[in-house]
Amino acid sequence: MKTPIKVRKRKLEASSTPEDVPYCEIPSKVSTSDQTGVFIPGNHEAEMCYGGEADLHKHVAGCKKNPGHKGFMPLKDFNANCLPSRYHGDDLVSETIKTLAALTVQVKTKFTSLERPEFYPGTQVPYPCYNDRGSHVLRLGTGRVCSVYKSTESDKTCRCAKCQVSATPSKVWGMVHVVTAKHVVFDDSEARQTTCVLGFDDNKSPVVSLDGWEVTGGADIEEDRCDLIYVTCDLELLDELDKMCRRFDGLCREVSNEYIFVDVVKLTVIVSHPHGCPKQVSVGQWTHKRERYDGIPWTRYWYTTCTCPGSSGASVYRLGTVGWLYQHPHSGSNSEGNYSGEYWD
């Protein structure tokens, strides 16, 4: 049974002093998107494996974005003292990040849709993987389990790969909702050839793979967010994931109540699978954001938190985010730094 977390209310004073982020350097000067005008997409950060997974060690060794991967930390090494000094000993914040890590998954896609556009809408910027349409090039990204549903339809059986070839498919099954980036999984044709790998904490961890089924309503190119449904008849796993999702949601709300000045406290943490590696934690802070309104406020964040190919789709956890819903997927990097997809703020 978990030890209750002691909550300490903190109303932080505004300060111009940046947080002492231990791994990623904070740029002294950043060009904001307001100055540069319309957002121009940069490099996406899905890992493309043209030679299959066997070539991943070459991608790690030859990484040009972050040689040596200084800003990443294996999950097993993470604790509260890995955060800026004001959070040392803060079990609430570190437990929230560990719970986020437990819900973080690797996304492996084995097909590229024929429906991918040539360019991002309204631009001449090439859209990721357009030239790979129809191919079975392996593409790796990251995602996060957001919620779990058990099927209540008695006339339908489980659609996982095992049940689809079984003479007695399970009548008791459920769906796992995972959020990733749209450029990682574009549509249903890709979703059905996508697997979600849970528990890949290190190279010795036992893992569970779930079969992709479909993309739900939340899938937009400009947002670069894709809501995926995976299916399984492992009821024990469904119950475990459901409890973890509820715990994460509760922890996010407790952190939000404690650290109430979100725009002052800019701590930003990402748990991802860079280059298809086991889970890595990176710590930084968000530097600026771009907002647009079409009836609801959409935001995109830039941050110093380290990412690499394979990090696309990972949840960008900003300290004080209220609940599991309001988290942006990591999208890519441009001249302004690493940036997220758009989502509600």
mmCIF file of C-alpha atoms in Angstrom:
data_model
loop_
_atom_site.group_PDB
_atom_site.id
_atom_site.type_symbol
_atom_site.label_atom_id
_atom_site.label_comp_id
_atom_site.label_asym_id
_atom_site.label_seq_id
_atom_site.Cartn_x
_atom_site.Cartn_y
_atom_site.Cartn_z
ATOM 1 C CA MET A 1 0.000 0.000 0.000
ATOM 2 C CA LYS A 2 1.378 3.402 -0.975
ATOM 3 C CA THR A 3 2.354 5.851 1.765
ATOM 4 C CA PRO A 4 0.112 8.944 1.704
ATOM 5 C CA ILE A 5 1.782 11.956 0.142
ATOM 6 C CA LYS A 6 2.097 14.967 2.386
ATOM 7 C CA VAL A 7 0.887 18.113 0.609
ATOM 8 C CA ARG A 8 2.478 21.481 1.409
ATOM 9 C CA LYS A 9 0.641 24.534 0.093
ATOM 10 C CA ARG A 10 2.975 26.896 -1.735
ATOM 11 C CA LYS A 11 2.137 30.279 -3.171
ATOM 12 C CA LEU A 12 5.273 31.196 -5.054
ATOM 13 C CA GLU A 13 6.257 34.782 -5.568
ATOM 14 C CA ALA A 14 6.867 36.014 -9.091
ATOM 15 C CA SER A 15 10.543 36.170 -9.959
ATOM 16 C CA SER A 16 12.628 36.959 -12.995
ATOM 17 C CA THR A 17 15.194 34.354 -11.927
ATOM 18 C CA PRO A 18 14.915 31.153 -13.976
ATOM 19 C CA GLU A 19 14.678 27.822 -12.202
ATOM 20 C CA ASP A 20 17.992 26.030 -11.761
ATOM 21 C CA VAL A 21 17.301 23.298 -14.286
ATOM 22 C CA PRO A 22 20.025 20.693 -13.771
ATOM 23 C CA TYR A 23 20.312 19.132 -17.225
ATOM 24 C CA CYS A 24 19.179 21.408 -20.036
ATOM 25 C CA GLU A 25 20.626 24.836 -20.564
ATOM 26 C CA ILE A 26 18.201 27.748 -20.727
ATOM 27 C CA PRO A 27 18.808 29.955 -23.775
ATOM 28 C CA SER A 28 19.626 33.536 -22.874
ATOM 29 C CA LYS A 29 17.661 34.895 -25.816
ATOM 30 C CA VAL A 30 14.642 33.354 -27.516
ATOM 31 C CA SER A 31 12.830 34.612 -30.588
ATOM 32 C CA THR A 32 9.129 34.357 -29.771
ATOM 33 C CA SER A 33 6.537 33.207 -32.256
ATOM 34 C CA ASP A 34 4.735 36.539 -31.886
ATOM 35 C CA GLN A 35 7.802 38.170 -33.459
ATOM 36 C CA THR A 36 8.157 35.610 -36.217
ATOM 37 C CA GLY A 37 4.462 35.578 -37.154
ATOM 38 C CA VAL A 38 2.749 32.429 -38.399
ATOM 39 C CA PHE A 39 4.003 29.172 -36.890
ATOM 40 C CA ILE A 40 6.281 27.289 -39.278
ATOM 41 C CA PRO A 41 6.775 23.589 -38.455
ATOM 42 C CA GLY A 42 10.345 22.411 -38.033
ATOM 43 C CA ASN A 43 11.774 18.904 -37.777
ATOM 44 C CA HIS A 44 9.401 16.212 -36.557
ATOM 45 C CA GLU A 45 10.809 13.811 -33.957
ATOM 46 C CA ALA A 46 9.472 10.407 -34.877
ATOM 47 C CA GLU A 47 12.317 7.914 -35.279
ATOM 48 C CA MET A 48 12.368 6.486 -38.798
ATOM 49 C CA CYS A 49 13.852 2.986 -38.989
ATOM 50 C CA TYR A 50 14.499 2.278 -42.662
ATOM 51 C CA GLY A 51 16.774 -0.579 -41.671
ATOM 52 C CA GLY A 52 14.456 -1.910 -38.971
ATOM 53 C CA GLU A 53 14.981 -1.914 -35.201
ATOM 54 C CA ALA A 54 18.407 -3.479 -35.631
ATOM 55 C CA ASP A 55 19.694 -0.067 -36.752
ATOM 56 C CA LEU A 56 18.541 1.814 -33.653
ATOM 57 C CA HIS A 57 21.969 1.645 -31.999
ATOM 58 C CA LYS A 58 23.315 3.546 -35.028
ATOM 59 C CA HIS A 59 20.711 6.259 -34.515
ATOM 60 C CA VAL A 60 21.763 6.629 -30.871
ATOM 61 C CA ALA A 61 25.484 6.777 -31.651
ATOM 62 C CA GLY A 62 25.051 9.075 -34.662
ATOM 63 C CA CYS A 63 22.512 11.483 -33.148
ATOM 64 C CA LYS A 64 23.238 15.009 -34.395
ATOM 65 C CA LYS A 65 20.628 16.825 -32.358
ATOM 66 C CA ASN A 66 21.991 15.885 -28.939
ATOM 67 C CA PRO A 67 25.300 13.994 -29.196
ATOM 68 C CA GLY A 68 25.941 12.134 -25.966
ATOM 69 C CA HIS A 69 22.343 12.724 -24.824
ATOM 70 C CA LYS A 70 23.428 14.773 -21.843
ATOM 71 C CA GLY A 71 19.908 15.914 -20.942
ATOM 72 C CA PHE A 72 18.333 12.449 -20.592
ATOM 73 C CA MET A 73 18.156 10.330 -17.452
ATOM 74 C CA PRO A 74 17.096 6.647 -17.196
ATOM 75 C CA LEU A 75 13.839 6.356 -15.291
ATOM 76 C CA LYS A 76 15.428 4.195 -12.570
ATOM 77 C CA ASP A 77 17.774 7.082 -11.681
ATOM 78 C CA PHE A 78 15.051 9.712 -11.325
ATOM 79 C CA ASN A 79 14.094 11.144 -7.921
ATOM 80 C CA ALA A 80 13.079 14.506 -6.443
ATOM 81 C CA ASN A 81 16.704 15.642 -6.222
ATOM 82 C CA CYS A 82 16.940 15.469 -10.007
ATOM 83 C CA LEU A 83 14.544 18.430 -10.166
ATOM 84 C CA PRO A 84 15.489 22.090 -9.553
ATOM 85 C CA SER A 85 16.417 22.765 -5.927
ATOM 86 C CA ARG A 86 13.054 24.239 -4.898
ATOM 87 C CA TYR A 87 11.477 20.788 -5.473
ATOM 88 C CA HIS A 88 14.098 18.717 -3.637
ATOM 89 C CA GLY A 89 12.350 16.458 -1.170
ATOM 90 C CA ASP A 90 8.967 17.201 -2.714
ATOM 91 C CA ASP A 91 7.369 13.765 -2.892
ATOM 92 C CA LEU A 92 4.231 15.158 -4.516
ATOM 93 C CA VAL A 93 5.982 16.458 -7.636
ATOM 94 C CA SER A 94 8.345 13.494 -8.024
ATOM 95 C CA GLU A 95 5.496 10.990 -7.511
ATOM 96 C CA THR A 96 3.448 12.771 -10.183
ATOM 97 C CA ILE A 97 6.314 12.417 -12.662
ATOM 98 C CA LYS A 98 6.852 8.750 -11.743
ATOM 99 C CA THR A 99 3.144 8.104 -12.313
ATOM 100 C CA LEU A 100 3.361 9.892 -15.672
ATOM 101 C CA ALA A 101 6.276 7.567 -16.489
ATOM 102 C CA ALA A 102 4.171 4.518 -15.607
ATOM 103 C CA LEU A 103 1.580 5.650 -18.168
ATOM 104 C CA THR A 104 4.160 6.489 -20.851
ATOM 105 C CA VAL A 105 4.283 4.029 -23.739
ATOM 106 C CA GLN A 106 6.311 3.395 -26.856
ATOM 107 C CA VAL A 107 4.342 3.657 -30.105
ATOM 108 C CA LYS A 108 5.522 1.474 -33.021
ATOM 109 C CA THR A 109 3.892 2.008 -36.421
ATOM 110 C CA LYS A 110 4.540 -0.351 -39.333
ATOM 111 C CA PHE A 111 2.655 1.383 -42.126
ATOM 112 C CA THR A 112 2.458 4.843 -43.703
ATOM 113 C CA SER A 113 -0.966 5.969 -44.886
ATOM 114 C CA LEU A 114 -1.693 6.822 -48.494
ATOM 115 C CA GLU A 115 -3.716 9.772 -47.174
ATOM 116 C CA ARG A 116 -0.800 11.751 -45.735
ATOM 117 C CA PRO A 117 -0.703 15.239 -47.289
ATOM 118 C CA GLU A 118 2.290 16.571 -49.185
ATOM 119 C CA PHE A 119 2.486 19.764 -47.100
ATOM 120 C CA TYR A 120 1.323 21.123 -43.767
ATOM 121 C CA PRO A 121 -1.949 23.020 -44.331
ATOM 122 C CA GLY A 122 -1.427 26.546 -45.685
ATOM 123 C CA THR A 123 2.345 26.113 -46.089
ATOM 124 C CA GLN A 124 4.943 24.699 -48.437
ATOM 125 C CA VAL A 125 6.576 22.806 -45.548
ATOM 126 C CA PRO A 126 6.700 19.071 -46.386
ATOM 127 C CA TYR A 127 4.511 16.915 -44.147
ATOM 128 C CA PRO A 128 6.335 14.032 -42.416
ATOM 129 C CA CYS A 129 6.584 10.731 -44.282
ATOM 130 C CA TYR A 130 4.709 11.860 -47.399
ATOM 131 C CA ASN A 131 7.333 10.146 -49.560
ATOM 132 C CA ASP A 132 6.936 6.926 -47.539
ATOM 133 C CA ARG A 133 3.205 6.552 -48.310
ATOM 134 C CA GLY A 134 2.164 2.930 -48.747
ATOM 135 C CA SER A 135 5.422 1.617 -47.324
ATOM 136 C CA HIS A 136 6.054 -0.508 -44.249
ATOM 137 C CA VAL A 137 8.929 1.537 -42.856
ATOM 138 C CA LEU A 138 8.988 1.270 -39.055
ATOM 139 C CA ARG A 139 8.267 4.542 -37.259
ATOM 140 C CA LEU A 140 8.777 4.964 -33.500
ATOM 141 C CA GLY A 141 7.298 7.543 -31.168
ATOM 142 C CA THR A 142 6.001 7.936 -27.633
ATOM 143 C CA GLY A 143 2.524 8.244 -26.152
ATOM 144 C CA ARG A 144 0.620 8.233 -22.880
ATOM 145 C CA VAL A 145 -2.305 6.189 -21.607
ATOM 146 C CA CYS A 146 -5.103 8.641 -20.760
ATOM 147 C CA SER A 147 -8.087 6.483 -19.913
ATOM 148 C CA VAL A 148 -9.472 2.968 -19.995
ATOM 149 C CA TYR A 149 -12.923 1.673 -20.978
ATOM 150 C CA LYS A 150 -14.405 -1.791 -20.545
ATOM 151 C CA SER A 151 -16.773 -2.886 -23.285
ATOM 152 C CA THR A 152 -20.431 -3.182 -22.288
ATOM 153 C CA GLU A 153 -21.569 -4.476 -25.680
ATOM 154 C CA SER A 154 -22.484 -8.126 -25.141
ATOM 155 C CA ASP A 155 -22.760 -8.832 -28.866
ATOM 156 C CA LYS A 156 -19.165 -7.844 -29.637
ATOM 157 C CA THR A 157 -15.986 -9.785 -28.932
ATOM 158 C CA CYS A 158 -12.412 -8.647 -28.397
ATOM 159 C CA ARG A 159 -10.600 -7.396 -31.508
ATOM 160 C CA CYS A 160 -7.020 -7.937 -30.344
ATOM 161 C CA ALA A 161 -4.741 -9.914 -32.681
ATOM 162 C CA LYS A 162 -4.993 -13.064 -30.541
ATOM 163 C CA CYS A 163 -8.795 -13.033 -30.450
ATOM 164 C CA GLN A 164 -9.152 -12.292 -34.158
ATOM 165 C CA VAL A 165 -7.585 -15.672 -34.997
ATOM 166 C CA SER A 166 -9.237 -17.537 -32.113
ATOM 167 C CA ALA A 167 -12.287 -19.784 -32.479
ATOM 168 C CA THR A 168 -13.453 -18.484 -29.103
ATOM 169 C CA PRO A 169 -12.621 -14.759 -28.932
ATOM 170 C CA SER A 170 -13.119 -13.188 -25.518
ATOM 171 C CA LYS A 171 -16.483 -11.568 -24.846
ATOM 172 C CA VAL A 172 -14.974 -9.557 -21.997
ATOM 173 C CA TRP A 173 -12.500 -6.941 -23.181
ATOM 174 C CA GLY A 174 -11.706 -3.267 -23.120
ATOM 175 C CA MET A 175 -10.111 -0.285 -24.830
ATOM 176 C CA VAL A 176 -7.076 1.744 -23.851
ATOM 177 C CA HIS A 177 -7.029 5.400 -24.926
ATOM 178 C CA VAL A 178 -3.518 6.624 -25.820
ATOM 179 C CA VAL A 179 -2.525 10.130 -26.929
ATOM 180 C CA THR A 180 0.445 10.611 -29.260
ATOM 181 C CA ALA A 181 1.378 12.942 -32.149
ATOM 182 C CA LYS A 182 -0.587 12.794 -35.399
ATOM 183 C CA HIS A 183 2.590 12.642 -37.475
ATOM 184 C CA VAL A 184 3.419 9.402 -35.605
ATOM 185 C CA VAL A 185 0.018 7.781 -36.290
ATOM 186 C CA PHE A 186 -1.972 9.572 -38.973
ATOM 187 C CA ASP A 187 -5.223 7.628 -39.435
ATOM 188 C CA ASP A 188 -7.018 4.292 -39.007
ATOM 189 C CA SER A 189 -4.949 2.557 -41.682
ATOM 190 C CA GLU A 190 -1.829 3.284 -39.629
ATOM 191 C CA ALA A 191 -3.517 2.655 -36.272
ATOM 192 C CA ARG A 192 -4.370 -0.925 -37.275
ATOM 193 C CA GLN A 193 -0.689 -1.618 -37.876
ATOM 194 C CA THR A 194 0.488 0.070 -34.692
ATOM 195 C CA THR A 195 1.427 -1.496 -31.391
ATOM 196 C CA CYS A 196 1.670 0.173 -28.010
ATOM 197 C CA VAL A 197 4.450 -1.105 -25.727
ATOM 198 C CA LEU A 198 3.894 -0.709 -21.981
ATOM 199 C CA GLY A 199 6.468 -1.182 -19.232
ATOM 200 C CA PHE A 200 9.626 -0.571 -21.295
ATOM 201 C CA ASP A 201 11.397 1.038 -18.308
ATOM 202 C CA ASP A 202 14.781 -0.569 -19.003
ATOM 203 C CA ASN A 203 16.202 -3.326 -21.174
ATOM 204 C CA LYS A 204 15.299 -5.992 -18.603
ATOM 205 C CA SER A 205 11.718 -4.890 -17.971
ATOM 206 C CA PRO A 206 8.877 -7.241 -18.909
ATOM 207 C CA VAL A 207 6.755 -5.470 -21.519
ATOM 208 C CA VAL A 208 3.164 -5.788 -22.712
ATOM 209 C CA SER A 209 2.138 -4.960 -26.287
ATOM 210 C CA LEU A 210 -1.362 -3.827 -27.217
ATOM 211 C CA ASP A 211 -2.890 -3.902 -30.691
ATOM 212 C CA GLY A 212 -4.026 -0.656 -32.297
ATOM 213 C CA TRP A 213 -7.544 -0.391 -33.652
ATOM 214 C CA GLU A 214 -8.611 3.101 -34.640
ATOM 215 C CA VAL A 215 -8.107 6.854 -34.357
ATOM 216 C CA THR A 216 -10.906 8.604 -32.480
ATOM 217 C CA GLY A 217 -12.238 12.148 -33.006
ATOM 218 C CA GLY A 218 -9.175 13.881 -31.563
ATOM 219 C CA ALA A 219 -6.780 13.831 -34.510
ATOM 220 C CA ASP A 220 -5.767 17.092 -36.145
ATOM 221 C CA ILE A 221 -2.751 18.080 -38.279
ATOM 222 C CA GLU A 222 -2.416 21.589 -36.811
ATOM 223 C CA GLU A 223 -2.788 20.316 -33.250
ATOM 224 C CA ASP A 224 -0.451 17.416 -34.085
ATOM 225 C CA ARG A 225 -2.386 15.309 -31.606
ATOM 226 C CA CYS A 226 -3.784 11.838 -32.228
ATOM 227 C CA ASP A 227 -6.143 9.954 -29.914
ATOM 228 C CA LEU A 228 -5.686 6.227 -30.415
ATOM 229 C CA ILE A 229 -7.697 3.247 -29.252
ATOM 230 C CA TYR A 230 -5.914 -0.004 -28.400
ATOM 231 C CA VAL A 231 -7.782 -3.202 -27.522
ATOM 232 C CA THR A 232 -7.095 -5.994 -25.047
ATOM 233 C CA CYS A 233 -8.900 -8.744 -23.149
ATOM 234 C CA ASP A 234 -6.391 -8.613 -20.280
ATOM 235 C CA LEU A 235 -8.783 -7.410 -17.584
ATOM 236 C CA GLU A 236 -6.090 -7.293 -14.914
ATOM 237 C CA LEU A 237 -4.071 -4.928 -17.088
ATOM 238 C CA LEU A 238 -7.143 -2.777 -17.759
ATOM 239 C CA ASP A 239 -7.827 -2.461 -14.019
ATOM 240 C CA GLU A 240 -4.190 -1.577 -13.307
ATOM 241 C CA LEU A 241 -4.099 1.103 -16.007
ATOM 242 C CA ASP A 242 -7.435 2.531 -14.886
ATOM 243 C CA LYS A 243 -6.167 2.917 -11.307
ATOM 244 C CA MET A 244 -2.959 4.537 -12.570
ATOM 245 C CA CYS A 245 -4.879 7.015 -14.748
ATOM 246 C CA ARG A 246 -7.062 8.007 -11.796
ATOM 247 C CA ARG A 247 -4.016 8.373 -9.580
ATOM 248 C CA PHE A 248 -2.262 10.582 -12.115
ATOM 249 C CA ASP A 249 -5.322 12.783 -12.520
ATOM 250 C CA GLY A 250 -5.573 13.193 -8.745
ATOM 251 C CA LEU A 251 -1.874 13.979 -8.364
ATOM 252 C CA CYS A 252 -2.041 16.601 -11.131
ATOM 253 C CA ARG A 253 -4.855 18.345 -9.302
ATOM 254 C CA GLU A 254 -2.972 18.261 -5.987
ATOM 255 C CA VAL A 255 0.118 19.756 -7.642
ATOM 256 C CA SER A 256 -2.039 22.416 -9.306
ATOM 257 C CA ASN A 257 -3.518 23.376 -5.919
ATOM 258 C CA GLU A 258 -0.067 23.598 -4.366
ATOM 259 C CA TYR A 259 1.802 25.453 -7.106
ATOM 260 C CA ILE A 260 -0.823 27.976 -8.113
ATOM 261 C CA PHE A 261 1.227 30.380 -10.266
ATOM 262 C CA VAL A 262 1.599 28.331 -13.439
ATOM 263 C CA ASP A 263 3.194 31.186 -15.404
ATOM 264 C CA VAL A 264 5.802 31.685 -12.671
ATOM 265 C CA VAL A 265 6.610 28.033 -12.087
ATOM 266 C CA LYS A 266 7.804 26.938 -15.533
ATOM 267 C CA LEU A 267 9.149 23.482 -14.713
ATOM 268 C CA THR A 268 8.546 21.207 -17.719
ATOM 269 C CA VAL A 269 9.255 17.468 -17.704
ATOM 270 C CA ILE A 270 9.044 14.906 -20.506
ATOM 271 C CA VAL A 271 9.215 11.114 -20.241
ATOM 272 C CA SER A 272 9.876 9.584 -23.644
ATOM 273 C CA HIS A 273 11.553 6.812 -25.641
ATOM 274 C CA PRO A 274 14.296 8.686 -27.571
ATOM 275 C CA HIS A 275 15.707 6.586 -30.418
ATOM 276 C CA GLY A 276 13.481 3.703 -29.298
ATOM 277 C CA CYS A 277 15.421 3.414 -26.030
ATOM 278 C CA PRO A 278 13.875 2.550 -22.627
ATOM 279 C CA LYS A 279 12.108 5.413 -20.834
ATOM 280 C CA GLN A 280 14.176 8.525 -20.263
ATOM 281 C CA VAL A 281 13.282 11.552 -18.141
ATOM 282 C CA SER A 282 14.306 15.044 -19.240
ATOM 283 C CA VAL A 283 13.903 18.208 -17.167
ATOM 284 C CA GLY A 284 13.711 21.807 -18.356
ATOM 285 C CA GLN A 285 11.304 24.715 -18.430
ATOM 286 C CA TRP A 286 8.977 26.266 -20.950
ATOM 287 C CA THR A 287 10.234 29.523 -22.408
ATOM 288 C CA HIS A 288 7.306 30.959 -24.347
ATOM 289 C CA LYS A 289 4.004 30.022 -25.924
ATOM 290 C CA ARG A 290 1.822 30.922 -28.887
ATOM 291 C CA GLU A 291 -1.927 31.303 -28.492
ATOM 292 C CA ARG A 292 -4.791 31.315 -30.965
ATOM 293 C CA TYR A 293 -8.542 31.380 -30.441
ATOM 294 C CA ASP A 294 -11.368 29.806 -32.422
ATOM 295 C CA GLY A 295 -13.921 29.740 -29.621
ATOM 296 C CA ILE A 296 -11.518 27.985 -27.249
ATOM 297 C CA PRO A 297 -7.912 28.923 -26.378
ATOM 298 C CA TRP A 298 -5.315 26.815 -28.191
ATOM 299 C CA THR A 299 -1.700 27.026 -27.113
ATOM 300 C CA ARG A 300 1.653 25.728 -28.303
ATOM 301 C CA TYR A 301 4.662 25.723 -25.957
ATOM 302 C CA TRP A 302 8.402 25.948 -26.499
ATOM 303 C CA TYR A 303 10.732 24.510 -23.867
ATOM 304 C CA THR A 304 14.327 23.669 -23.012
ATOM 305 C CA THR A 305 13.407 20.112 -22.004
ATOM 306 C CA CYS A 306 15.535 17.715 -24.063
ATOM 307 C CA THR A 307 14.010 15.562 -26.800
ATOM 308 C CA CYS A 308 15.294 13.444 -29.684
ATOM 309 C CA PRO A 309 13.833 11.424 -32.549
ATOM 310 C CA GLY A 310 11.517 8.920 -30.887
ATOM 311 C CA SER A 311 10.201 11.540 -28.426
ATOM 312 C CA SER A 312 7.352 12.664 -30.703
ATOM 313 C CA GLY A 313 3.990 12.266 -29.002
ATOM 314 C CA ALA A 314 5.318 12.246 -25.423
ATOM 315 C CA SER A 315 3.266 14.247 -22.923
ATOM 316 C CA VAL A 316 4.749 17.645 -22.082
ATOM 317 C CA TYR A 317 4.137 17.916 -18.341
ATOM 318 C CA ARG A 318 4.115 21.511 -17.127
ATOM 319 C CA LEU A 319 4.037 21.891 -13.360
ATOM 320 C CA GLY A 320 0.565 22.998 -12.328
ATOM 321 C CA THR A 321 -1.279 21.474 -15.295
ATOM 322 C CA VAL A 322 -4.797 20.640 -14.106
ATOM 323 C CA GLY A 323 -5.567 16.975 -14.671
ATOM 324 C CA TRP A 324 -4.556 14.509 -17.356
ATOM 325 C CA LEU A 325 -6.507 16.182 -20.159
ATOM 326 C CA TYR A 326 -4.570 19.428 -20.450
ATOM 327 C CA GLN A 327 -1.237 18.086 -21.611
ATOM 328 C CA HIS A 328 0.299 18.808 -24.963
ATOM 329 C CA PRO A 329 2.058 16.133 -27.041
ATOM 330 C CA HIS A 330 5.654 16.820 -28.024
ATOM 331 C CA SER A 331 5.837 17.631 -31.719
ATOM 332 C CA GLY A 332 9.295 18.691 -32.931
ATOM 333 C CA SER A 333 11.926 21.413 -32.976
ATOM 334 C CA ASN A 334 12.570 24.566 -34.978
ATOM 335 C CA SER A 335 14.738 27.686 -34.662
ATOM 336 C CA GLU A 336 12.883 28.622 -31.459
ATOM 337 C CA GLY A 337 13.588 25.323 -29.716
ATOM 338 C CA ASN A 338 11.623 22.175 -28.905
ATOM 339 C CA TYR A 339 7.874 22.667 -29.249
ATOM 340 C CA SER A 340 4.592 20.924 -28.527
ATOM 341 C CA GLY A 341 1.491 20.367 -30.578
ATOM 342 C CA GLU A 342 -1.471 22.652 -29.921
ATOM 343 C CA TYR A 343 -4.011 21.904 -27.236
ATOM 344 C CA TRP A 344 -6.328 23.575 -24.738
ATOM 345 C CA ASP A 345 -4.733 25.530 -21.949
#
